[in-house]
Every structure is written in structure tokens, then in C-alpha cells.
XYZ file of C-alpha atoms in Angstrom:
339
model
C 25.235 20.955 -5.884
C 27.778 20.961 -3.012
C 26.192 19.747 0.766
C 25.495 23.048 2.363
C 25.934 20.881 5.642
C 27.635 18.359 7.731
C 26.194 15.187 7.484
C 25.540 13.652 11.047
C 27.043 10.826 12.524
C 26.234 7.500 12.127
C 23.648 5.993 14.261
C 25.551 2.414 13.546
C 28.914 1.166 13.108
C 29.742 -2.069 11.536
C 32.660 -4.047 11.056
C 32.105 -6.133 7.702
C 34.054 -9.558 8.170
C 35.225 -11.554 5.254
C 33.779 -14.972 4.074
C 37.376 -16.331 3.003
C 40.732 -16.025 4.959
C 42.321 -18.049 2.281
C 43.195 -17.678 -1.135
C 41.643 -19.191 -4.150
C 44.303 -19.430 -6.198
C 47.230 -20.560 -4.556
C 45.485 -21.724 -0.787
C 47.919 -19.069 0.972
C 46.582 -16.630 3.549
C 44.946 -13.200 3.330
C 46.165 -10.811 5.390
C 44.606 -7.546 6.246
C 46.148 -5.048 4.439
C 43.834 -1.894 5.880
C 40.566 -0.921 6.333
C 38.299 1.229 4.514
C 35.419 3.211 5.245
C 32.226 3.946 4.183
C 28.878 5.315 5.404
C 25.590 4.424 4.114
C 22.700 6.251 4.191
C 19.444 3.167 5.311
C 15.933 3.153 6.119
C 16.964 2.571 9.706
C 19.537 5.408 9.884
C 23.287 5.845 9.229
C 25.393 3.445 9.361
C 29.231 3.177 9.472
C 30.763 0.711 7.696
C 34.601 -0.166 8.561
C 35.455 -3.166 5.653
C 38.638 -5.061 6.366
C 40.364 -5.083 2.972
C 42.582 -8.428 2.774
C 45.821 -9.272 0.520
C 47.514 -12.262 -0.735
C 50.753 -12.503 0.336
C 52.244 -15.403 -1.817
C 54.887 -13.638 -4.420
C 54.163 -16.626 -6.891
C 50.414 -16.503 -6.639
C 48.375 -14.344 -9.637
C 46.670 -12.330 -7.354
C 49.571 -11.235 -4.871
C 48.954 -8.075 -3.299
C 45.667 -7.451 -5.125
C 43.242 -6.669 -2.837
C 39.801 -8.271 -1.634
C 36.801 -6.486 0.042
C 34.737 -8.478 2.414
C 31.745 -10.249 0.425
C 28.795 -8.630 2.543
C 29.672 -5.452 1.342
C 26.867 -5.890 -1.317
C 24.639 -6.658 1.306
C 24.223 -3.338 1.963
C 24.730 -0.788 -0.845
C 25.821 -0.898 -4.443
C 29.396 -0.209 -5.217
C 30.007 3.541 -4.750
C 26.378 3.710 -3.738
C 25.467 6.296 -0.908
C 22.444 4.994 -0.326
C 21.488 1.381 1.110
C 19.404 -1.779 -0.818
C 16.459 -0.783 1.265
C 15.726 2.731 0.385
C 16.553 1.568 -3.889
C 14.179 -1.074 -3.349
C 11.358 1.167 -1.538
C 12.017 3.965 -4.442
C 11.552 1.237 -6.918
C 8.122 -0.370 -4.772
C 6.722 3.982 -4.878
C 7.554 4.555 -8.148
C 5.822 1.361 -9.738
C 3.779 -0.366 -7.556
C 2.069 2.836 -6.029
C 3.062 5.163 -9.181
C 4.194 7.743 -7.121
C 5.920 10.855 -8.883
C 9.520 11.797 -7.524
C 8.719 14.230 -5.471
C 6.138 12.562 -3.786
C 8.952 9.630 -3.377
C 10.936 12.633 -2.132
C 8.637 13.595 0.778
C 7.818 10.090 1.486
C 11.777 9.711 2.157
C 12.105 12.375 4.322
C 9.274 11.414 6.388
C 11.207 8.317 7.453
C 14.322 10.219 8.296
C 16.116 9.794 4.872
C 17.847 12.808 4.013
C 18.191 12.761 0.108
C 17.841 15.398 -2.521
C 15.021 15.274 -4.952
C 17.516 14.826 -7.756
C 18.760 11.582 -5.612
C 15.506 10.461 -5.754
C 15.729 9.961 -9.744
C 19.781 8.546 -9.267
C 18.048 5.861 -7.417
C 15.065 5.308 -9.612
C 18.102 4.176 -12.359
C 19.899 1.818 -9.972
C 16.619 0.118 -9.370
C 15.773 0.157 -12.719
C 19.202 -1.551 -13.262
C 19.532 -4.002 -10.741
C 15.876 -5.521 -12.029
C 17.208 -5.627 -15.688
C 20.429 -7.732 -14.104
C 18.265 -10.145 -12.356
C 16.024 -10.910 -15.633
C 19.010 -11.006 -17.301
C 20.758 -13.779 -15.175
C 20.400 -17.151 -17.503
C 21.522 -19.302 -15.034
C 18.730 -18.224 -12.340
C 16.064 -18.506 -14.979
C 17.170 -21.634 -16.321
C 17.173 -23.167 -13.237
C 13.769 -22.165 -12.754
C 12.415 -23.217 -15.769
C 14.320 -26.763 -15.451
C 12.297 -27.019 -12.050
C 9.212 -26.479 -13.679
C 9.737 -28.557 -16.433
C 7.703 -26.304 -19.592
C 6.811 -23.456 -20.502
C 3.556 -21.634 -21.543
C 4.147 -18.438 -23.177
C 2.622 -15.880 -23.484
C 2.629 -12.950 -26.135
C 1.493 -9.415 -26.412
C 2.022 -6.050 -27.977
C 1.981 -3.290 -26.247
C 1.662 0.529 -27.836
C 1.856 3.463 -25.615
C 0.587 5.683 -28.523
C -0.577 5.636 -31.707
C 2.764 5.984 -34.232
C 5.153 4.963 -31.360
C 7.220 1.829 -30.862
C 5.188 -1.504 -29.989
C 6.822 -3.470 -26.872
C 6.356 -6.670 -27.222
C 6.609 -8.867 -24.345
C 6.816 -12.976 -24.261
C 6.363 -13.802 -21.096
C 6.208 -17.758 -19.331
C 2.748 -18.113 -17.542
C 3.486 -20.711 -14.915
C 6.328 -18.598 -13.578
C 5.690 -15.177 -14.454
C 8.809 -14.824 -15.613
C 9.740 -12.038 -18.736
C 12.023 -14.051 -21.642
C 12.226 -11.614 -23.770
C 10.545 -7.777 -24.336
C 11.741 -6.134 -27.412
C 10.083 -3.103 -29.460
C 9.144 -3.286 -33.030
C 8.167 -0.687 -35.279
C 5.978 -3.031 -37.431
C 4.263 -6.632 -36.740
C 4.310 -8.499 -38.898
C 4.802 -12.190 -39.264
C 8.550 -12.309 -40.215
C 8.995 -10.057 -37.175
C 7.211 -11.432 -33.911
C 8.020 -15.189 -35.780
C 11.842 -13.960 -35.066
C 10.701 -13.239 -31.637
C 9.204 -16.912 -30.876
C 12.169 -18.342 -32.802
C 14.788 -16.601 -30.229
C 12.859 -17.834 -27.261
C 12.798 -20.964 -28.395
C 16.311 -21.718 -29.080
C 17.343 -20.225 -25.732
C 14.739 -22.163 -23.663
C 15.699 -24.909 -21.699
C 12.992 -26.734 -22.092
C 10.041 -27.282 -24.184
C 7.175 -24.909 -24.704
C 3.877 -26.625 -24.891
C 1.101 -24.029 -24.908
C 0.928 -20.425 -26.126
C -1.416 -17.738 -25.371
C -2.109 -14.369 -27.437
C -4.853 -12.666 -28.811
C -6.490 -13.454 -31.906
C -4.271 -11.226 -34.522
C -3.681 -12.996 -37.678
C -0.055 -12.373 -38.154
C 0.449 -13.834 -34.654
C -1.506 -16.782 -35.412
C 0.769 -17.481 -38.468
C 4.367 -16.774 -36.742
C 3.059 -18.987 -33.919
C 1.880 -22.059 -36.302
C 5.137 -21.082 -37.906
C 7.809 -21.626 -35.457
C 5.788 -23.755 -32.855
C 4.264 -26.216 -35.149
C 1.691 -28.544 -33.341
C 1.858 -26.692 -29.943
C -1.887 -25.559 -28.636
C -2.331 -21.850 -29.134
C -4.833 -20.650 -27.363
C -6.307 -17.482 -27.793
C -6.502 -14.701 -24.826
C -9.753 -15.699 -22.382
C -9.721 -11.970 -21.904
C -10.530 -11.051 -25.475
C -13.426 -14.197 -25.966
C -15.308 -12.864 -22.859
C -15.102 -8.802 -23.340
C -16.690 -9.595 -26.917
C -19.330 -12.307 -25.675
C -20.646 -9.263 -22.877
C -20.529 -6.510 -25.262
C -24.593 -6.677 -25.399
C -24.619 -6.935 -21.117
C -21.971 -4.124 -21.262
C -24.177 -1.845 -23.264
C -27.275 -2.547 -21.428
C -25.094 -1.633 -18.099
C -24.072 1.436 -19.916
C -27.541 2.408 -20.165
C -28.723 1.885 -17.430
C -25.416 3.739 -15.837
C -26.694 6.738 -17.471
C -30.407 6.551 -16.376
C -29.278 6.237 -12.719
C -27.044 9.297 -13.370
C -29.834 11.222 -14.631
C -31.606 10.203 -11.477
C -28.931 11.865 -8.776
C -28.792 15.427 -9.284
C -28.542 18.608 -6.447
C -25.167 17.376 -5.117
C -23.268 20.817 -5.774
C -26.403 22.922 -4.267
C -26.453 20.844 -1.143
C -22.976 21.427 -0.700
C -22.953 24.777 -1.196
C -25.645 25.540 1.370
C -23.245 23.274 3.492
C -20.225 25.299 3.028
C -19.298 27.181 6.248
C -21.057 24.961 8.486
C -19.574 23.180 11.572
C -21.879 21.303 12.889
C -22.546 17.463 13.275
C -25.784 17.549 10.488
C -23.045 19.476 8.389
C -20.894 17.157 8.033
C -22.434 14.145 8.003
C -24.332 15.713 4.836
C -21.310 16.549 3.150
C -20.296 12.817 4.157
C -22.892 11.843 1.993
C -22.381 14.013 -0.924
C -18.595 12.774 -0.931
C -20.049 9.318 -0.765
C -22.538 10.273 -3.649
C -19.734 11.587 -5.727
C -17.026 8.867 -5.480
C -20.004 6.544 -6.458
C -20.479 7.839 -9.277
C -17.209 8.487 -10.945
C -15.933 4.764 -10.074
C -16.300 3.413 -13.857
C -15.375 -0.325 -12.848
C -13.680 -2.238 -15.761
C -15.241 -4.230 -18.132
C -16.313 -6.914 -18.501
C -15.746 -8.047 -15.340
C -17.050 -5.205 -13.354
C -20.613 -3.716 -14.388
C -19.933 -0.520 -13.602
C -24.263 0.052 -13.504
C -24.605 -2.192 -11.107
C -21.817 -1.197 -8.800
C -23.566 2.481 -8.852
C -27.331 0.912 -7.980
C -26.089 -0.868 -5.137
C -23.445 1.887 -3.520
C -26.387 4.360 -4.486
C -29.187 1.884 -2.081
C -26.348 1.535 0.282
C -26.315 5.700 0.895
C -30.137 5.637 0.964
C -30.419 2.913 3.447
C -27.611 4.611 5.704
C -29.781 7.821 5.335
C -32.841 5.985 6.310
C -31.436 4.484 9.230
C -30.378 7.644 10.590
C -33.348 9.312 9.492
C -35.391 7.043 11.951
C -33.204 7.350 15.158
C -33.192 11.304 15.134
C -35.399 12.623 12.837
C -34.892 13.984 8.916
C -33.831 17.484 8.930
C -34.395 18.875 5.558
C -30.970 18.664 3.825
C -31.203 15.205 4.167
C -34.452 14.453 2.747
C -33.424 16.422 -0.184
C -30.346 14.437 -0.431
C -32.350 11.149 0.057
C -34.516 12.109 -2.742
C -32.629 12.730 -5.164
């Protein structure tokens, strides 16, 4: 859709200068030819680019009269990019570090003085999405980090969003958190991931000398396989959710007891509801506290989700008692402290 209006000025103007005044080819000069310019649309406002676009003026040189933009162009937008590096990389941080949906991404942009259409919002989801993809895909970065480091420990899993679909399966290098290589598979078998390990290992740098992965059988063989004598270890994860599956269950349990035990939430809001004053809303304080305790699952096996209700549960009765004893218990809270 065509702008319906002007777009403002720029807020700042910037002259880009070029890194080279020399050419590379034949060591002749660059002269500017003319200027260009853009504007760019940044977290801190417009900004007005003027880029000094240079020539080579040697008739015998290869690259006479092509032209050359100034390097820090990149520094602040893609090429025929409206929008600046900072607001791609904030889309990108929204979308999947705080899983925020595009509209919310949308608002969020506006609220900081970005004017963008929502269906911007998803044109810049893509460049992100693009410009991480380039950087795992640049060899010579990675192998230079994994030269550094010396070895590799990789480590393998599957990953299924559904049952029927696609499995992504992702090797990954433990010491450096880099991704090698994600590819999806329709089946897994041993043929398949033991292609996988083989194309990581040719294109490694250096040696792998440990691999972690959970304890599936046709894993197991493609990784004795292709990395014969290297120490596979099997995921610490897996070992310790199946030696506290008896704790888990007895959490469970007891979860559900405790649940049993908290009832008359909903009443004692309801004979809240209209009320403005201070015992008000400090009661439905408490019911909002009562609530969130109890649909915070945790995550096993790490977090025993029973326990984490018993003592959030004694925390609300304490805070009741306290307040209880300074100004008296009006009824509404003794019902809410019993139950």
C-alpha cells in the first residue's frame, strides 16, 4: 500500500566517508564521482545518509569508472533496506527471545517512535532470519573458532514439532555453542543421522572427542559407526528425569492433596468485586497470589512443582498472619487464611 503521508525529516544527517581513496587494482586514485542518498529509518530516529560514491579513473585499470560506495554503509542498514541494524536486530530479540507475536512487535515499535507498518514488521522478521543463517553459514568465522578451541564435543538431537511431521535434527558443538549442521529427516534411522555425523566430521577442523545424545539405539550405532573409539555419553538430562520418576510422582501427589486443600478463591472474589477499598484489594492481592501459585507447574525433574506450591502457599499464610496481628482479621481474610 502507497504512504498516505509525508515522511518527516530526518532528525540526523550523515556524511559516510570511505575507508580507501585508492584503488586495489591498479593503486590509482578514486575520485568522487557523486553522491547518493538515502534515509534510514533507526531506533534513535531518522537519519540522512549522504554516501560519497568514488570512481577509478585509470582507463587501463579493470575497474575504471565502476563505482564504489563507502564501506560503512553496512553499518547501518542492509542494501536497499529502509530500516536500520538496530530495529532488525530488536525484531529478531521480540520475536525469539521474548516470543512476541507481530503485532505485539508492531506496538512495541511504535512506542519507541518507529513508524513501520505491521506488514514491515514480518519484512524484517526475514532479514533477521537471514542475516543469522549468513553468520552460521560463514566457514571461515567458525573455523577459526573451533581452531581456537582446539575440539569439539557434539552434540545430537531430534527434534519433532508434531507427530507425522519432519524431525530437525540439530548437531551442535558444546564448548562453543555453536550449530554445525541442522537438517530435517523424515525417518531416523542409522544410515541417515550416520550421514549426518559423517558430514560434520569431514568438514570439521579439528577433532571431535566426545559426543552427547540420548540413549536411542540407532544413534548409538551411527555414532560407534562413524566416530569409532570417541566417548559417547548419553544425555545427563534423560539419566536423572528417569532416576526421580518415583520423587516426581510422590510430588505429584502431594501437588494434588494441597490443591484439594485451597478452595473458595472464586467466592471471595466475587464478594470482592466492586469494592474500592484498602481490605479490598489487598484480598484480591491474595487471591491473585493464591492463583498464580497454583498454576506454576515447575519442570521436572529439577523443579518439584509440590514443593514450590507448599512453600508459596506458607509464604501467603504467613503474610496474612502478619497483617492479621498489626490490624486485626476482618472476616474475608480469615476465610482466605483458612482455606
Amino acid at each position: 500500500m502507497a504512504r498516505t503521508h509525508a515522511r518527516p525529516a530526518a532528525a540526523h544527517a550523515v556524511t559516510v566517508p570511505h575507508c580507501h581513496d585508492r584503488c586495489w587494482d591498479c593503486g590509482g586514485p578514486l575520485w568522487v564521482a557523486y553522491h547518493n542518498h538515502r534515509t534510514v529509518h533507526t531506533l534513535a530516529g531518522l537519519v540522512r545518509l549522504t554516501l560519497p560514491v568514488r570512481r577509478c579513473q585509470t582507463p587501463a585499470c579493470p575497474r575504471y569508472r565502476k563505482p564504489f560506495r563507502p564501506e560503512a554503509e553496512g553499518h547501518y542498514a542492509l542494501p536497499h533496506g529502509e530500516f536500520g541494524l538496530d530495529v532488525i536486530a530488536l525484531v529478531g530479540a521480540l520475536r525469539y527471545g521474548q516470543h512476541r507475536s507481530v503485532p505485539e512487535i508492531h506496538q512495541e515499535l511504535q512506542a519507541r517512535g518507529v513508524a513501520i507498518a505491521e506488514r514491515s514488521v514480518t519484512e524484517q522478521l526475514r532479514r533477521y532470519e537471514e542475516v543469522v543463517a549468513l553468520r552460521l553459514a560463514d566457514s571461515d568465522r567458525l573455523t577459526a573458532r573451533l581452531q581456537t578451541q582446539g575440539q569439539v564435543i557434539l552434540a545430537l538431537d531430534g527434534l519433532q514439532p508434531d507427530v507425522g511431521h519432519e524431525v530437525l535434527w540439530v548437531l551442535r558443538d558444546c564448548l562453543s555453542g555453536e550449530i554445525l549442521l541442522a537438517r530435517s529427516l523424515l525417518s531416523a534411522t542409522e544410515a541417515t543421522i550416520a550421514a549426518l555425523l559423517e558430514e560434520v566430521r569431514v568438514g570439521l577442523p579439528v577433532p571431535i572427542r566426545g559426543v552427547i545424545s540420548d540413549g536411542q539405539h540407532p544413534i548409538r550405532r551411527a555414532v560407534a559407526r562413524v566416530l569409532p573409539g570417541v566417548p559417547h555419553q548419553l544425555c545427563q538430562f534423560h539419566y536423572l528425569r528417569e532416576a526421580a520418576k518415583p520423587i516426581y510422582e510422590a510430588d505429584r501427589h502431594a501437588k494434588t492433596q494441597l490443591k484439594q486443600h485451597v478452595r473458595g478463591v472464586r467466592p471471595l472474589e466475587r464478594a470482592l468485586a466492586g469494592r474500592t477499598d484498602a481490605e479490598a484489594e489487598a484480598g484480591r492481592g491474595y487471591c491473585l497470589a493464591v492463583r498464580s501459585a497454583l498454576t506454576d507447574d515447575g519442570r521436572a525433574p529439577l523443579c518439584a512443582s509440590g514443593l514450590v506450591l507448599h512453600e508459596r502457599l506458607e509464604a501467603i499464610v504467613a503474610s496474612i498472619a502478619r497483617v492479621a496481628t498489626k490490624r486485626g482479621c476482618p472476616a474475608s481474610w480469615r476465610a482466605c487464611s483458612g482455606s
